[in-house]
Amino acid sequence: MRRAIDVRDLRYAYPDGTVALHDVTLQVEPGECVGLLGPNGSGKSTLIRHLNGILPERLTEVGGGVAVMGETITRDNIGQIRRQLGLMFQDADDQLFCATVREDVAFGPQQLGLTPGEVADRVQRALEEVGLVELGHRPPHHLSTGEKRRACLAGVLACEPSILVLDEPTSGLDPRGRRELIALLRQVRATKLIATHDLELVVELCPRSVVLDAGRVVADGPTHQILDDEALMLAHGLERPHILQHRHPH
Amino acid sequence: MTELIPTVYPVDRPVYRWPAGLKLAGALVMIVGTALAPFAWRAWFVGVAAVLVLLVVAGRLPFRSLLLRLLALSPFVAGVALSAALNPRGSADWRVLALRSGLCLATVLVLAQTTPFSAMLAMLRRVGIPALLVTTLALMHRYLFVLGDESERMRRARASRTFSGDRRLVWWTAATVVGQLFVRAFERAERVYDAMCARGWR
Amino acid sequence: MHLPDGFIDAKTALATGVLAAAGVGLALRQVRIELPPRRVPLLGLAAAFLFAAQLVNFPVIGGTSGHLVGGALVAALLGPAAAIVVVTTVLVVQCFLFADGGVTALGANIFNMGIVTTLSGYAVYLAVARVLPGLRGRVAALAFAGWCSTMLAAAACAGQLAWSAAVPWRVGFSAMAGVHAFIGLGEGAVSALILLAIARTRPDLLQDSPDRAAPPVGRFVGLGLLAGLGLALFVAPFACPWPDGLESVADHLGFARPAAAPFLPALAADYRWPGLASPGVALAVAGAAGVISVFVLAIAFSRLLVPKPTRPAGREPERPAPAPS
């Protein structure tokens, strides 16, 4: 069976010599929703950047393999991979680089070589899905943080990827923006890998979690089991969410 | 100054809904005419002024802020006009200079006030301006606000920890802010490139 | 230095427009050849940076303050071709969004600030930095380059005003040169301080240091010739001992074209005569003295700022965590 994401013994060091990933192995099956947990600097963003070939800088010199939908990423199939795996970055301003929301959502479909009609269709559908049709003409600068995040999501969804990888999707959102985004993500039908500090989001969306610390996978299993392991959580700078504490009164 | 850029357009007025190409072409004709027409063509200058007043009134443009911006942008005009007034021999009439540049300034301000920048960019693309230049213009406009905010935050953070009025220190502080701004712009450019690639660019 | 509409007449607007379009076209071609795709977004971000940087005030005396113009700085950071594209972008946005600089004067403004400051700034920076090694040399080089580029742009600006018969050369040049001799000092100092600030936090961004790189002269012959031609066109007719005024300019142009090559050397030869009889020679001597003293100032400035040339990377690098998590 083809795995959605298959990372084996991935090592990576930044050009200045800092080792960011030590032999990371991670498999995600199609249709799964997996939480990727870990403190700041644990290598989450670095790992995510490997999943669509942004890293390593020189693809042919990869020290471990990353395969997406059964295909090992190489310089030749990278365009193919990026069609299937949508990546949402942490800083929404980095991702919304066009003059208006509508133009930005259209960017991905345009790169796919679709006709203008198909592009317009996809943009409309994506905007409807995230509830931003009315704000399509706005410049990104005039959106709230929550609206920016949803616009980013629309930009990724318009490419219709089968796998969605999100980097800190709820950071910096107010409670309502966070609620809306979680509800949205629940509806999206795609394999999902969510890197986050937001453990309540993980509890709500991800049946399985992986904990990364100092560039190593230190735990991989059912979310409740991992979050209940107080020693593990403390050892890796995480905190048990309050929801769980209320659900399992001692 | 970034707060002076009009970005929200009340689209219920006809002036805002006119096609951007039409407005751009009209403004260009008015500006080139005003800047280059012989001063004997009084009717031209009166006509341009009348059109501008009409647009401001009909479009209900914010008259006060337009006037303030007009005044804020005039020091160079005032300087050259002054030097021309003090040295009348060989100089053009300073009143003509001031009239010409004032009308052109007002035309550009009205254009900028009624036309979204994205529409102007689309026009530039259509008339065959090199794509690299249009992309650069678009990215600059997009991140102007982001960097402007960052710069303001850094300036405030620095100012709140600076207690001495030493001018040398103030200069070094300002230079540090600008240097830091470049580093951030550079790092953001890398992330924007990643984001563009992630959605299939190139 | 932004020329507004109405100060430039039709022939000057046309001439500067053609020069600017050709220069930007050459620069774009150069950028397309040498810029890796990874750096394409940097052009837009650098333009946004320059715009934001120009809003940062440097207090001078009393309530007045100045700000960066940045042609030389951007050229030193990104190379001359990219710098032309960046500064041009800033000027276009300032023109159409802020009405800062006229539409008919856009060509002149792009020529003066986008092409002359960047190319001359880069040439001076490169030349000085190759002679004076290390960070100290680069700081001195950029301080000097900032001043030189400002002066050249001011001269071109005055030349265009005289061409347009808006302000006579003698008045315009002495006013522009007088004011910009001081503005240029500020420009040089601010550019050098910013370069130093960047060198302290991210020295890796300045990696391709000019004292190590081979001189990229060959790649900029076209652009250099263009800038030289423009400067000669706007400034030389007036800097010559020929009579002032527009009527004579047209005549001179007819003569100047076939004799373009000996044009500048002839000028220099004229200025090199020992007698200070003519006011033109006196002006040239004063100018040379000014240039030399600014150069000395730039070196003194760099020695004051950069502690010891033995460790060119600078002290206490306050670089934060090197990579995103």
mmCIF file of N, CA and C in Angstrom, chain C residues 26 61-62 70 94 127 138 146 155 194 269 293:
data_model
loop_
_atom_site.group_PDB
_atom_site.id
_atom_site.type_symbol
_atom_site.label_atom_id
_atom_site.label_comp_id
_atom_site.label_asym_id
_atom_site.label_seq_id
_atom_site.Cartn_x
_atom_site.Cartn_y
_atom_site.Cartn_z
ATOM 1 N N LEU C 26 18.410 47.234 -19.705
ATOM 2 C CA LEU C 26 19.698 46.546 -19.578
ATOM 3 C C LEU C 26 19.822 45.888 -18.208
ATOM 4 N N ILE C 61 19.982 69.017 12.795
ATOM 5 C CA ILE C 61 20.146 70.170 13.683
ATOM 6 C C ILE C 61 18.779 70.725 13.978
ATOM 7 N N GLY C 62 18.587 71.119 15.231
ATOM 8 C CA GLY C 62 17.282 71.655 15.594
ATOM 9 C C GLY C 62 16.209 70.618 15.341
ATOM 10 N N GLY C 70 19.795 55.942 -0.600
ATOM 11 C CA GLY C 70 19.982 54.501 -0.614
ATOM 12 C C GLY C 70 20.479 53.857 -1.890
ATOM 13 N N GLN C 94 6.542 55.557 -5.590
ATOM 14 C CA GLN C 94 6.455 56.895 -5.011
ATOM 15 C C GLN C 94 5.759 57.852 -5.965
ATOM 16 N N ALA C 127 35.855 50.196 -6.111
ATOM 17 C CA ALA C 127 37.228 50.659 -6.280
ATOM 18 C C ALA C 127 37.907 50.864 -4.933
ATOM 19 N N ARG C 138 35.370 48.542 3.750
ATOM 20 C CA ARG C 138 34.054 48.609 3.135
ATOM 21 C C ARG C 138 33.221 49.743 3.696
ATOM 22 N N GLY C 146 28.591 56.885 -1.012
ATOM 23 C CA GLY C 146 27.311 57.564 -0.765
ATOM 24 C C GLY C 146 27.403 59.042 -1.119
ATOM 25 N N ALA C 155 24.217 66.822 -9.658
ATOM 26 C CA ALA C 155 24.709 67.509 -10.853
ATOM 27 C C ALA C 155 23.823 67.188 -12.053
ATOM 28 N N ILE C 194 24.541 51.690 8.353
ATOM 29 C CA ILE C 194 23.615 50.587 8.094
ATOM 30 C C ILE C 194 24.397 49.339 7.671
ATOM 31 N N ALA C 269 41.846 67.966 -19.357
ATOM 32 C CA ALA C 269 43.071 68.641 -19.725
ATOM 33 C C ALA C 269 42.951 70.139 -19.450
ATOM 34 N N SER C 293 38.935 65.749 0.629
ATOM 35 C CA SER C 293 38.663 65.846 2.070
ATOM 36 C C SER C 293 37.531 64.913 2.486
#
